[in-house]
Every structure is written in C-alpha cells, then in structure tokens.
PDB file of C-alpha atoms in Angstrom:
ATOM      1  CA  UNK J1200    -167.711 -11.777 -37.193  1.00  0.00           C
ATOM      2  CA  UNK J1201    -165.356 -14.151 -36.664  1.00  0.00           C
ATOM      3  CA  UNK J1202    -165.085 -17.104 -34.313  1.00  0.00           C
ATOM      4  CA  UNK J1203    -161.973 -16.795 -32.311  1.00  0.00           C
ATOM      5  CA  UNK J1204    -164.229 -15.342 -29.385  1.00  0.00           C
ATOM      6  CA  UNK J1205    -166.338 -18.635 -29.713  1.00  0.00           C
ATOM      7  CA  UNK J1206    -163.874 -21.233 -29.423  1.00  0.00           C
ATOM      8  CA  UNK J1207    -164.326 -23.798 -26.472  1.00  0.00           C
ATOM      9  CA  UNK J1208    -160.909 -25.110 -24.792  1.00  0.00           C
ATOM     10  CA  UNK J1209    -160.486 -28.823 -24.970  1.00  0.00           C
ATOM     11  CA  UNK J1210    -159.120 -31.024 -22.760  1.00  0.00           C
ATOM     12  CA  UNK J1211    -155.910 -33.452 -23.577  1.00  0.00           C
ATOM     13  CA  UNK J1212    -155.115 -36.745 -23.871  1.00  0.00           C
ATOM     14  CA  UNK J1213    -151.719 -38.713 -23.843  1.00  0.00           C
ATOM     15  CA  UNK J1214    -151.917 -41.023 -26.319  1.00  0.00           C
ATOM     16  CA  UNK J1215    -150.581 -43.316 -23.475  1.00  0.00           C
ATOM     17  CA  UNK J1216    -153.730 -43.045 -21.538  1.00  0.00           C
ATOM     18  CA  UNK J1217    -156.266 -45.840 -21.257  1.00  0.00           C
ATOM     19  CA  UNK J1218    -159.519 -45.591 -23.657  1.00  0.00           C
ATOM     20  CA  UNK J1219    -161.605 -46.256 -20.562  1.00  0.00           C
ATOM     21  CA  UNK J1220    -160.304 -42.598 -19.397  1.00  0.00           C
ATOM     22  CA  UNK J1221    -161.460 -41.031 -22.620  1.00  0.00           C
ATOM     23  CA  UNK J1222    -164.972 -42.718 -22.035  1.00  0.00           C
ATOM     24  CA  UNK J1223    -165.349 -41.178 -18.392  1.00  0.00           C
ATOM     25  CA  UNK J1224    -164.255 -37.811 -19.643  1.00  0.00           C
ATOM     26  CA  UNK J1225    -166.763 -37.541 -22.441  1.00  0.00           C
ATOM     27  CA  UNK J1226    -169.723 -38.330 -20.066  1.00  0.00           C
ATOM     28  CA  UNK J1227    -169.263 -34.338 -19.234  1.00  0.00           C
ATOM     29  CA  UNK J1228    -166.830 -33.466 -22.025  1.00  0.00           C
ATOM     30  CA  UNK J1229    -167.784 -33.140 -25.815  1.00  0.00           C
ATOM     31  CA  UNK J1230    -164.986 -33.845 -27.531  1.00  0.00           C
ATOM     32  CA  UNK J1231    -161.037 -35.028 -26.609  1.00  0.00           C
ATOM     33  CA  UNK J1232    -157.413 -33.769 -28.161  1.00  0.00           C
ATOM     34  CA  UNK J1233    -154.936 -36.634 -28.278  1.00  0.00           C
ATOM     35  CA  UNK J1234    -151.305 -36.263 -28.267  1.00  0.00           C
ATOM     36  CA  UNK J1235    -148.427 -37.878 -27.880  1.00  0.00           C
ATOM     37  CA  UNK J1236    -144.520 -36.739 -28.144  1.00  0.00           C
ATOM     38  CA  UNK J1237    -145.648 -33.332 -28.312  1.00  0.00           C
ATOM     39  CA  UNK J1238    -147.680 -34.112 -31.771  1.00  0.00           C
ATOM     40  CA  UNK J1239    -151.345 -34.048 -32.443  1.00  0.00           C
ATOM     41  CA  UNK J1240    -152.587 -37.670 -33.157  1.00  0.00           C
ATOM     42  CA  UNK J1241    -156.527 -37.372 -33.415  1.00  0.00           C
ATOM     43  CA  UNK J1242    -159.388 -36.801 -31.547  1.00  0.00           C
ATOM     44  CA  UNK J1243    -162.423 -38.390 -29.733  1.00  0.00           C
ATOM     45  CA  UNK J1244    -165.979 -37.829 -29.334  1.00  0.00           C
ATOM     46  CA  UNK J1245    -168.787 -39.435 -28.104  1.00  0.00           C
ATOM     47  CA  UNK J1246    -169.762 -41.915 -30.796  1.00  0.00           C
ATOM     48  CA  UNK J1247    -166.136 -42.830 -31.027  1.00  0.00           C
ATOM     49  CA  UNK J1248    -166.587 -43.669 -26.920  1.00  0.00           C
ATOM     50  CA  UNK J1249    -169.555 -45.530 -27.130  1.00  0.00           C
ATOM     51  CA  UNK J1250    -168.090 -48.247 -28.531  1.00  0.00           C
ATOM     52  CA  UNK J1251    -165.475 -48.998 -26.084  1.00  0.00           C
ATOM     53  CA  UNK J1252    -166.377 -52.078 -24.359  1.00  0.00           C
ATOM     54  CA  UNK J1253    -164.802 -53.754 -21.319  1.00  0.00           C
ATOM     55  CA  UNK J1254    -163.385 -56.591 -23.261  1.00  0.00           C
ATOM     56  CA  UNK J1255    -161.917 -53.819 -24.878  1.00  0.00           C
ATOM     57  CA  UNK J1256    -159.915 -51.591 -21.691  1.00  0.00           C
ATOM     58  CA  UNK J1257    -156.169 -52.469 -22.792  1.00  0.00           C
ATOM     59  CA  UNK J1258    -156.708 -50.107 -25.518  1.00  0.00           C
ATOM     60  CA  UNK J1259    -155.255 -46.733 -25.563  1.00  0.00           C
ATOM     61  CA  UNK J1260    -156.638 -43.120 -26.354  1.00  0.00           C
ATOM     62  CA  UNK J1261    -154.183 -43.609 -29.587  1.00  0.00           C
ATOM     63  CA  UNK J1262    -156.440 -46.621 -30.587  1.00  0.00           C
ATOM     64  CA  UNK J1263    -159.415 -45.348 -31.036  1.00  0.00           C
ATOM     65  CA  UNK J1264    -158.285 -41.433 -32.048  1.00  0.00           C
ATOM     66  CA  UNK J1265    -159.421 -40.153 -35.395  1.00  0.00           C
ATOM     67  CA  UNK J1266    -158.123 -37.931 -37.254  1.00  0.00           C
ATOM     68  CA  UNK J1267    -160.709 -34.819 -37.945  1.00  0.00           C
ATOM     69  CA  UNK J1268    -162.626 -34.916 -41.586  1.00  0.00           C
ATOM     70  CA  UNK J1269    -163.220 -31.340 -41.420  1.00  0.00           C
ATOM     71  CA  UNK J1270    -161.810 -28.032 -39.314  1.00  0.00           C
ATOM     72  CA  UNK J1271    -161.441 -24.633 -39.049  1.00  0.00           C
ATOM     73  CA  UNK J1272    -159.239 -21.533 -37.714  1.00  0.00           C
ATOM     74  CA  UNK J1273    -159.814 -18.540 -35.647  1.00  0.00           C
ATOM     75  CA  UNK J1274    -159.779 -16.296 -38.116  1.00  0.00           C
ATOM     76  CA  UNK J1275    -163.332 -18.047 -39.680  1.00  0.00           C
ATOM     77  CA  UNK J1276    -165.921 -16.332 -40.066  1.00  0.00           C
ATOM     78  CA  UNK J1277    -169.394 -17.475 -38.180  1.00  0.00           C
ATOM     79  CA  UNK J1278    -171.409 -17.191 -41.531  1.00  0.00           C
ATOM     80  CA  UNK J1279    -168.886 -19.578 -43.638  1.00  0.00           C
ATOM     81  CA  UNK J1280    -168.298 -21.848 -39.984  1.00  0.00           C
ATOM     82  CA  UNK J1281    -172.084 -22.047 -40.599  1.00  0.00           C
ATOM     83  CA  UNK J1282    -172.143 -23.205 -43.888  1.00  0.00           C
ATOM     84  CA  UNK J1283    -169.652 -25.789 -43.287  1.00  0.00           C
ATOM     85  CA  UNK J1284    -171.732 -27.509 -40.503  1.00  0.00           C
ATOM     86  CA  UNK J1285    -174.586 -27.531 -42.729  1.00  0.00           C
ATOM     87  CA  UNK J1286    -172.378 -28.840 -45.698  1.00  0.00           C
ATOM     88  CA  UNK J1287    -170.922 -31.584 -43.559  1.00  0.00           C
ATOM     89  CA  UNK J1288    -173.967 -32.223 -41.145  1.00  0.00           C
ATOM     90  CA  UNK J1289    -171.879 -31.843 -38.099  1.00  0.00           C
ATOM     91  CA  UNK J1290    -172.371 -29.616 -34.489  1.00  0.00           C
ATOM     92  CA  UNK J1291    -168.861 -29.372 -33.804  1.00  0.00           C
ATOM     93  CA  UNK J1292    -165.795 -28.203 -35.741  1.00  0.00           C
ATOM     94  CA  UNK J1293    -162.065 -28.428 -33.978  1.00  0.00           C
ATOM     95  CA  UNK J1294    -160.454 -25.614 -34.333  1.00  0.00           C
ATOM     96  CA  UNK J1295    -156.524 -25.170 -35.589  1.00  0.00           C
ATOM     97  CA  UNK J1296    -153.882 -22.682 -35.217  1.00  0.00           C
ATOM     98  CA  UNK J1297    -151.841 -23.886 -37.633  1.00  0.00           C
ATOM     99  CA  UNK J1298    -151.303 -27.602 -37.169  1.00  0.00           C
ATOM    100  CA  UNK J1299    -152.157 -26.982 -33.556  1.00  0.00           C
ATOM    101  CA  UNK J1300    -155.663 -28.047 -32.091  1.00  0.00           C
ATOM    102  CA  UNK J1301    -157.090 -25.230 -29.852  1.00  0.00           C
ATOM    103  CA  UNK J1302    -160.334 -26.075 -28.991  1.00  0.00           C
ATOM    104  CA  UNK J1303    -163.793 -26.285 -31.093  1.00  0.00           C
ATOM    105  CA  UNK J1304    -166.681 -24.184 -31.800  1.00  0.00           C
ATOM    106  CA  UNK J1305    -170.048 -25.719 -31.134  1.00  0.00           C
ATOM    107  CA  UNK J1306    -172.971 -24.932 -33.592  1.00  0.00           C
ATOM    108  CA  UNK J1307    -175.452 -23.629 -30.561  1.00  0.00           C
ATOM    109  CA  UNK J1308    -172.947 -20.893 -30.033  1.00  0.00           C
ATOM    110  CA  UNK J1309    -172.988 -20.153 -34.085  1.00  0.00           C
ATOM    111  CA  UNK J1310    -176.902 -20.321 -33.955  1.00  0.00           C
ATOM    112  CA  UNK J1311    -176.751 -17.828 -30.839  1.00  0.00           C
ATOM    113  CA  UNK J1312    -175.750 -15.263 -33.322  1.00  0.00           C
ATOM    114  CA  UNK J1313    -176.787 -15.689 -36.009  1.00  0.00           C
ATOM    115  CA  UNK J1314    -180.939 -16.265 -35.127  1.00  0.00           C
ATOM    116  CA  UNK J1315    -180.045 -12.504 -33.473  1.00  0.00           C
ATOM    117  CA  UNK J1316    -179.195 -11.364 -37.381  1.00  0.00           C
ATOM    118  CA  UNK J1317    -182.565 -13.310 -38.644  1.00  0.00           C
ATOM    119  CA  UNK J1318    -186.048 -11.667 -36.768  1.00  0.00           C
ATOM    120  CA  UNK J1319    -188.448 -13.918 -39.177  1.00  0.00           C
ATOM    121  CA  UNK J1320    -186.787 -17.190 -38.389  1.00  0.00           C
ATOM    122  CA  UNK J1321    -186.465 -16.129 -34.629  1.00  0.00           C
ATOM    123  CA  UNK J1322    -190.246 -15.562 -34.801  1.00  0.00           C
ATOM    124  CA  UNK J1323    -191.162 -18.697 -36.782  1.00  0.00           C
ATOM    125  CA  UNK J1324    -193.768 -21.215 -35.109  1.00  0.00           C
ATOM    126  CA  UNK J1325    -192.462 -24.451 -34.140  1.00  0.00           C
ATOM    127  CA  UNK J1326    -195.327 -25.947 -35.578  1.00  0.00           C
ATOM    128  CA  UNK J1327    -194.440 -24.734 -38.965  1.00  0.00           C
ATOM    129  CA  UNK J1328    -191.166 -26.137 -39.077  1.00  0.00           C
ATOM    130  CA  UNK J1329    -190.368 -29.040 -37.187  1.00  0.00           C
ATOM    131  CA  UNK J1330    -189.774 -32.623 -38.212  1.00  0.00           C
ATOM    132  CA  UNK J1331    -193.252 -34.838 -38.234  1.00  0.00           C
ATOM    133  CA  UNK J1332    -193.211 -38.411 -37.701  1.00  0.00           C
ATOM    134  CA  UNK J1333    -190.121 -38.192 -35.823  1.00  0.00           C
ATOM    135  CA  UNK J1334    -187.980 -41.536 -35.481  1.00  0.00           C
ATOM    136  CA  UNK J1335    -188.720 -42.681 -32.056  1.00  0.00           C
ATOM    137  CA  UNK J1336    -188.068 -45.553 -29.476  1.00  0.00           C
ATOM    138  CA  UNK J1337    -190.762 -47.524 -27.624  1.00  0.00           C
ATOM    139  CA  UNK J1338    -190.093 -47.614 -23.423  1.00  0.00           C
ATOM    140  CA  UNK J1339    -190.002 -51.170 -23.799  1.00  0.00           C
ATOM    141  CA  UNK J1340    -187.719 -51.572 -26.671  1.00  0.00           C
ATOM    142  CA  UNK J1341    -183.890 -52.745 -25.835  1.00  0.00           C
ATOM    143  CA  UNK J1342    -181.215 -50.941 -24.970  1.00  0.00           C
ATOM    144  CA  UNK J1343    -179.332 -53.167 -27.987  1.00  0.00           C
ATOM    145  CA  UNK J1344    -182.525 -52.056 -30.475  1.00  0.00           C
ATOM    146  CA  UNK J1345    -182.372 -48.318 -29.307  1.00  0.00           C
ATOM    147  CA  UNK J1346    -178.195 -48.416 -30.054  1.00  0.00           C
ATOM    148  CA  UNK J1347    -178.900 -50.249 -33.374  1.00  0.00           C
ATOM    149  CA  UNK J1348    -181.136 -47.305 -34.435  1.00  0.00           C
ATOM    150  CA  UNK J1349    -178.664 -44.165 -33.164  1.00  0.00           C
ATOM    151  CA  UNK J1350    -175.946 -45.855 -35.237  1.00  0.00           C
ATOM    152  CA  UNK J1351    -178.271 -45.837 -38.287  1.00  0.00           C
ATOM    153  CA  UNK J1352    -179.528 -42.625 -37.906  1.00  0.00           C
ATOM    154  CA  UNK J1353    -176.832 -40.599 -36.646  1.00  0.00           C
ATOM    155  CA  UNK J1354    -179.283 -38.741 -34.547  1.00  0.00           C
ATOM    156  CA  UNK J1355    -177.586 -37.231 -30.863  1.00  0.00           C
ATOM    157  CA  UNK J1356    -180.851 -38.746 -29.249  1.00  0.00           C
ATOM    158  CA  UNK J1357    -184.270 -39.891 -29.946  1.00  0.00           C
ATOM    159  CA  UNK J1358    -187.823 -39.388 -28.005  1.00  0.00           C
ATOM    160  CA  UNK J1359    -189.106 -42.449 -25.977  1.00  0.00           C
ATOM    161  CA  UNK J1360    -192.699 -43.231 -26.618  1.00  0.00           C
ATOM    162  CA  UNK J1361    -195.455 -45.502 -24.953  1.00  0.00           C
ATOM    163  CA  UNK J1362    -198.560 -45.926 -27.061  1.00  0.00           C
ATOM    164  CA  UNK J1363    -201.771 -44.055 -25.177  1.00  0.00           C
ATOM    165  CA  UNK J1364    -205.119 -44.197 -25.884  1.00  0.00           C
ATOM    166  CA  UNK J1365    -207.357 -41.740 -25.793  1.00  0.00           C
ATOM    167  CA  UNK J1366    -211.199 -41.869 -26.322  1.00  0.00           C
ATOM    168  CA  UNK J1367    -210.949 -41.318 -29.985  1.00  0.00           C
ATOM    169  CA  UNK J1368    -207.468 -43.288 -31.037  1.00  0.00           C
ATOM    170  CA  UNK J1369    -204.237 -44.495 -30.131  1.00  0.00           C
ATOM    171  CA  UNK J1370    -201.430 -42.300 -29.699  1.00  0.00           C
ATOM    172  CA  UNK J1371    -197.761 -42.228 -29.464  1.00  0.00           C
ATOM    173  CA  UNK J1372    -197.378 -40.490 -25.732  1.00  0.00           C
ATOM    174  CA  UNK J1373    -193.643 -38.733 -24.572  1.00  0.00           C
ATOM    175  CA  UNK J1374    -192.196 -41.051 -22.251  1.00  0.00           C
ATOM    176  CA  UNK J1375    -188.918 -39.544 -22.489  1.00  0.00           C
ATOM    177  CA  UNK J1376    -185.702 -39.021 -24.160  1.00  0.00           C
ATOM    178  CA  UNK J1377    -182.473 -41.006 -24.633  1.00  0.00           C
ATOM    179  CA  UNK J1378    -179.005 -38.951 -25.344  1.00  0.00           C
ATOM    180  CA  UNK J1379    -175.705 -40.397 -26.140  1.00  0.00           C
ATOM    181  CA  UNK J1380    -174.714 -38.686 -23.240  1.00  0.00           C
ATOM    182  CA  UNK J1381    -177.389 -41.136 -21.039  1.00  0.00           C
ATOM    183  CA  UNK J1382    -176.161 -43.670 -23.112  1.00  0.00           C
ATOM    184  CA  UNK J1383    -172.206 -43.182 -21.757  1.00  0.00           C
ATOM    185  CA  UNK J1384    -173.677 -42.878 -18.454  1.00  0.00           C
ATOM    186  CA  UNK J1385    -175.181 -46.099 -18.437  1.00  0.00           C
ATOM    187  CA  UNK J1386    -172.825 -48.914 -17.989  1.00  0.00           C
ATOM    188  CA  UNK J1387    -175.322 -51.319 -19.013  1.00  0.00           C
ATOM    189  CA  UNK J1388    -174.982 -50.212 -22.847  1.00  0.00           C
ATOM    190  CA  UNK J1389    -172.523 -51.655 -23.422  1.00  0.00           C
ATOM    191  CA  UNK J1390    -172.782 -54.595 -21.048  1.00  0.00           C
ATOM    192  CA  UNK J1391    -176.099 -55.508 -23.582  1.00  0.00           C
ATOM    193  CA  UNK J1392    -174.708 -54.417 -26.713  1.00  0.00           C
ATOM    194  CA  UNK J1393    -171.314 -56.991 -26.680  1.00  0.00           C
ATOM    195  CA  UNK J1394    -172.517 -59.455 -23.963  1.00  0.00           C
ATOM    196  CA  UNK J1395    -174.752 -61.151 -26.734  1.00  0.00           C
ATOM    197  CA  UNK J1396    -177.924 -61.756 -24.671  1.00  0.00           C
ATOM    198  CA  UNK J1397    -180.806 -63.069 -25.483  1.00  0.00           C
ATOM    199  CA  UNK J1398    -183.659 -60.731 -26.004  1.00  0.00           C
ATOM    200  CA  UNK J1399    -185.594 -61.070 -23.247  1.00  0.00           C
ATOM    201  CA  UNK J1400    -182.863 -60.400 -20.638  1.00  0.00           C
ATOM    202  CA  UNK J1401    -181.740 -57.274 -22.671  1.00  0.00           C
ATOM    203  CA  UNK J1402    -182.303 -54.309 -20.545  1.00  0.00           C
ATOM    204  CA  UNK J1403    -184.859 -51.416 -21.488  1.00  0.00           C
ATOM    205  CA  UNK J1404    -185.078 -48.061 -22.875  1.00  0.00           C
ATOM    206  CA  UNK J1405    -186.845 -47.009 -19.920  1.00  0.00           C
ATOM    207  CA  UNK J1406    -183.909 -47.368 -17.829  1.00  0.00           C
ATOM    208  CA  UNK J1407    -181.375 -44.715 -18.692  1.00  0.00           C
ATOM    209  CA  UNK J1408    -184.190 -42.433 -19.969  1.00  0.00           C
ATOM    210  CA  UNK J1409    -184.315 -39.120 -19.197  1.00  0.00           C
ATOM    211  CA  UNK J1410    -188.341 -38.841 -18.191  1.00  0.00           C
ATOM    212  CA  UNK J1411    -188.298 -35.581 -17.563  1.00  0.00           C
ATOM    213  CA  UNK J1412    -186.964 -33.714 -21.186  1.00  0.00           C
ATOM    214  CA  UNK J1413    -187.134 -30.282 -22.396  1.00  0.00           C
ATOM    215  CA  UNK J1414    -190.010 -30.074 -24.546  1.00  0.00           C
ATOM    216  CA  UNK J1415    -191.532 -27.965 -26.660  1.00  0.00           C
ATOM    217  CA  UNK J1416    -195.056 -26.941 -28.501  1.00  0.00           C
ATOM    218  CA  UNK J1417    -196.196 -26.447 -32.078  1.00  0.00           C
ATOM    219  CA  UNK J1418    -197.085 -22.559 -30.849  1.00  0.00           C
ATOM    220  CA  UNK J1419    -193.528 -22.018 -29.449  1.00  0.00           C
ATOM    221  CA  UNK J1420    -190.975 -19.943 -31.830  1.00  0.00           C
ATOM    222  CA  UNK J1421    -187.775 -21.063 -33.484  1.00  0.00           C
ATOM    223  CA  UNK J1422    -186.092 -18.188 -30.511  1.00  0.00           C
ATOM    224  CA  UNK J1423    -187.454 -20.206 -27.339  1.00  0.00           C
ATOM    225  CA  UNK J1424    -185.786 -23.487 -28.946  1.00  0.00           C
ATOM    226  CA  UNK J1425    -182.427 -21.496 -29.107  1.00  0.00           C
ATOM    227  CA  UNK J1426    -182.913 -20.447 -25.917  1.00  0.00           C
ATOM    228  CA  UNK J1427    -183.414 -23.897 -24.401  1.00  0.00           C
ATOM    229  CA  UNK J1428    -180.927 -25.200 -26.368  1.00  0.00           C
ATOM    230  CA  UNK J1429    -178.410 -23.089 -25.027  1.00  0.00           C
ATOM    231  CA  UNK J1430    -179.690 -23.387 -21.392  1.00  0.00           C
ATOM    232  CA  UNK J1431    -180.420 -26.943 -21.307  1.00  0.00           C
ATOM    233  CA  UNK J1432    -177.164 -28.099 -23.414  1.00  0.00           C
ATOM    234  CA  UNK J1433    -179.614 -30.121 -26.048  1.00  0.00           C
ATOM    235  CA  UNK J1434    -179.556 -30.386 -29.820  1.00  0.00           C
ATOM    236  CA  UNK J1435    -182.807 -32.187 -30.402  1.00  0.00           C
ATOM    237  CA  UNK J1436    -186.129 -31.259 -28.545  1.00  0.00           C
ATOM    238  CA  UNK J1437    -189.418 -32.999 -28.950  1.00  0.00           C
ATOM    239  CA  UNK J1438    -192.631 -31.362 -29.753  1.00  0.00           C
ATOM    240  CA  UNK J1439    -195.621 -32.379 -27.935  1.00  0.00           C
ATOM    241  CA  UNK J1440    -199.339 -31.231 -27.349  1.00  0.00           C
ATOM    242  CA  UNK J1441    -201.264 -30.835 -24.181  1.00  0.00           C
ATOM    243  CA  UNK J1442    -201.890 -34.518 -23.667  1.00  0.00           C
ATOM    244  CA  UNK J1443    -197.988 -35.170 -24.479  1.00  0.00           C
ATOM    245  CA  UNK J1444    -198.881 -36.729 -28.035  1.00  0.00           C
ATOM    246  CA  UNK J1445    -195.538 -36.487 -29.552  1.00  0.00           C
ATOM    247  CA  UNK J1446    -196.159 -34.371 -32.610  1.00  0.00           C
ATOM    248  CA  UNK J1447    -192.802 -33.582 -34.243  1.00  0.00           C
ATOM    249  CA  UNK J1448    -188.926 -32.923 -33.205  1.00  0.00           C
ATOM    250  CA  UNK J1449    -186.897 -29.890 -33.575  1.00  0.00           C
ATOM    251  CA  UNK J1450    -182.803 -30.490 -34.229  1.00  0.00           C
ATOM    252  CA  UNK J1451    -180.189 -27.933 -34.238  1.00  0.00           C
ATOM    253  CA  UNK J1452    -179.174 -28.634 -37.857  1.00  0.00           C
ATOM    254  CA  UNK J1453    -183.179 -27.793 -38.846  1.00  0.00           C
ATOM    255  CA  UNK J1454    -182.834 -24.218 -37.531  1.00  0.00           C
ATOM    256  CA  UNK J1455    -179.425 -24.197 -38.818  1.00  0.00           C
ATOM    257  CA  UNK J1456    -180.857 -24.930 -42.149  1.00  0.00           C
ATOM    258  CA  UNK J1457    -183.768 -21.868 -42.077  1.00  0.00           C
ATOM    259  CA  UNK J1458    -180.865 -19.447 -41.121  1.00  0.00           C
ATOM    260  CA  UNK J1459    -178.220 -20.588 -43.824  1.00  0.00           C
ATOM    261  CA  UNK J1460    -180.646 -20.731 -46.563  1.00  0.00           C
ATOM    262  CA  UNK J1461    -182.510 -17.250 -45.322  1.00  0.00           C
ATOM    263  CA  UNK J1462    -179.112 -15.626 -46.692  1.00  0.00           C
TER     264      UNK J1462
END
C-alpha cells in the first residue's frame, strides 16, 4: 500500500517571517515548510521551537530552518516508510514530490495499518511489552531539570511522579504528564530555561502538567494503545495499576518495533 493517501498537508512559512510565528504555529501544528523566493529552505518542528527564546525574536523562520535528514515520496510504500522510522527513530517523515515538500506522514497513521495486518501484536498485553522503570520527572522538580532531561533523552514527553506510600512501601504515584507540546504552551519554559535563575525561584513541573493523561494498564492490548493514540493525538502513554503506581510506559516506536520485526 502506498502512502500518498496518508500524507498530512503542511502549512508554510516565508522565510521572512519572524521565528516567534513558527513557535505559535507549532503549539497546534507538528511540523513547518519554509520557503523563500519560491525555493524550499528547511523545515521546523517542535524541538527546533523550543529553543526560541525572547532574547532571541529578531530571528527569522530562515534562522532556525533545517534542512530534513531523512524523507520520502508518495509513491512509498507503508511497510518500507515503516522501516525507515524505525531505522532512523523518528514519528514523522516530510514527504517530496520531487524537490517539492508536500506534506508528511505521521507514524500513528502507518501503525493504523499496519497493527490491522498483525492480529498477535494487536492482541498482545500491555503488560508484556511495555517499558519498566520508565524515565520520569518528580512534581516538584524544575521546569529547567525536566527540559535538561527531554533534551537528553529525546523522549516527546515524560510521566510526572510524586512518591506515595502505601502500607507496605513507597511508591512512585502518576501525577501527570509533560509533552513538548505543554512545554510550547507554557511561556514560562523558556522564561526559566535562559533567564538563569536560581533554583529555588525556578518554576515547577507541576505547573504545565497535564494531570489528567491517557493512561493505560498492564491487562490492556497493544490495539487499545493504537486506538488512544490515534484519538488522543499521543505517542507515549503511561502504564499504571489500580492505585496509579506507575508501572511502565508504552511509546509509539515500541509497537512500531513488534510490528516491523513480526515481518
């Protein structure tokens, strides 16, 4: 099958246009075209966004644009667009008609068909496949700390935690869930991150975290994390028991990885 009936539209950019614009956009958008003359110059996504600062607003969309490490065409197939996500660890390709951008293909829509093709990995338990000892975030850790750690990782989010205790032990309990998307939504990000403050007047994770996440449990299958994937427009939901213990995470790219290596 191929992917031309996949391909998401993109919106535009001059190359003219202030970096602060391409910042707003990408709160709803995932990804930006830039252009200028007529010509394709790069492209911007959220990461790339994030570190815009204020001190920073005389720059341009042609700044910061980058040109893409890796695309494809419409004529792809969903199977080898598959493989090349996996290959270069990425949820979004741009796609090219010719040397002209056209939009992108997003890897929910290439695991929406392909976990159709697959009934055992539909049917797997979460349980049995999910990431344990998931990196996490603290409530009361920094806003500076929690960006310190998405840059490492590379992760789209991260689960909040506070630690619980219960009558046996202590326990890591699902506070919530921080997104880069929260993070462009949050002007205090990069207030905190450039403004050099001292610890104690850096602001918390608990305020631009979403405390009410999509979650998940070990007995749910790898087909009701597509589906509220797709529904709920997130790559990365946390696993939890009945008293909200976080047990484990579940990523696109993990389910990605069942399917590709199931062929």
């Amino acid at each position: 099958m191929k992917i031309s009936g996949i391909v998401k539209s993109v919106p535009f950019l001059n190359g003219n246009d202030l970096a602060t614009k391409a910042r707003q956009l990408l709160r709803n958008e995932k990804l930006l075209f830039v252009e200028k003359d007529g010509n394709f110059r790069g492209m911007i996504d959220r990461t790339t966004a994030l570190q815009i600062t204020g001190d920073k607003s005389t720059l341009t969309a042609l700044d910061i644009a980058k040109p893409p490490l890796y695309q494809t065409t419409p004529d792809d197939t969903v199977e080898h667009v598959a493989r090349k996500m996996l290959k270069y660890n990425t949820y979004i390709l741009p796609v090219f008609d010719g040397t002209h951008p056209i939009g992108y293909v997003g890897l929910s829509e290439i695991l929406a068909i392909l976990i159709l093709e697959n009934e055992h990995v539909a049917k797997m338990r979460i349980g049995d496949m999910m990431r344990t000892y998931p990196i996490y975030v603290d409530a009361e850790d920094s806003i500076v700390k929690l960006w310190n750690i998405m840059e490492e990782i590379q992760y789209s989010g991260v689960p909040v935690i506070r630690v619980a205790t219960s009558r046996k032990d202590r326990f890591n309990k699902l506070a919530g869930y921080v997104s880069k998307k929260d993070l462009l939504l949050s002007g205090n990000v990069r207030k905190s991150i450039h403004a050099g403050m001292s610890r104690s007047n850096q602001p918390k994770v608990e305020k631009i975290m979403n405390r009410t996440p999509i979650l998940l449990s070990e007995d749910d299958t790898v087909s009701t994390f597509v589906e509220k994937m797709i529904q709920h427009d997130v790559s990365r939901i946390p696993v939890v028991n009945e008293g909200y213990e976080l047990k484990g995470i579940v990523g696109k790219m993990d389910v990605l990885k069942l399917l590709v290596e199931g062929w």
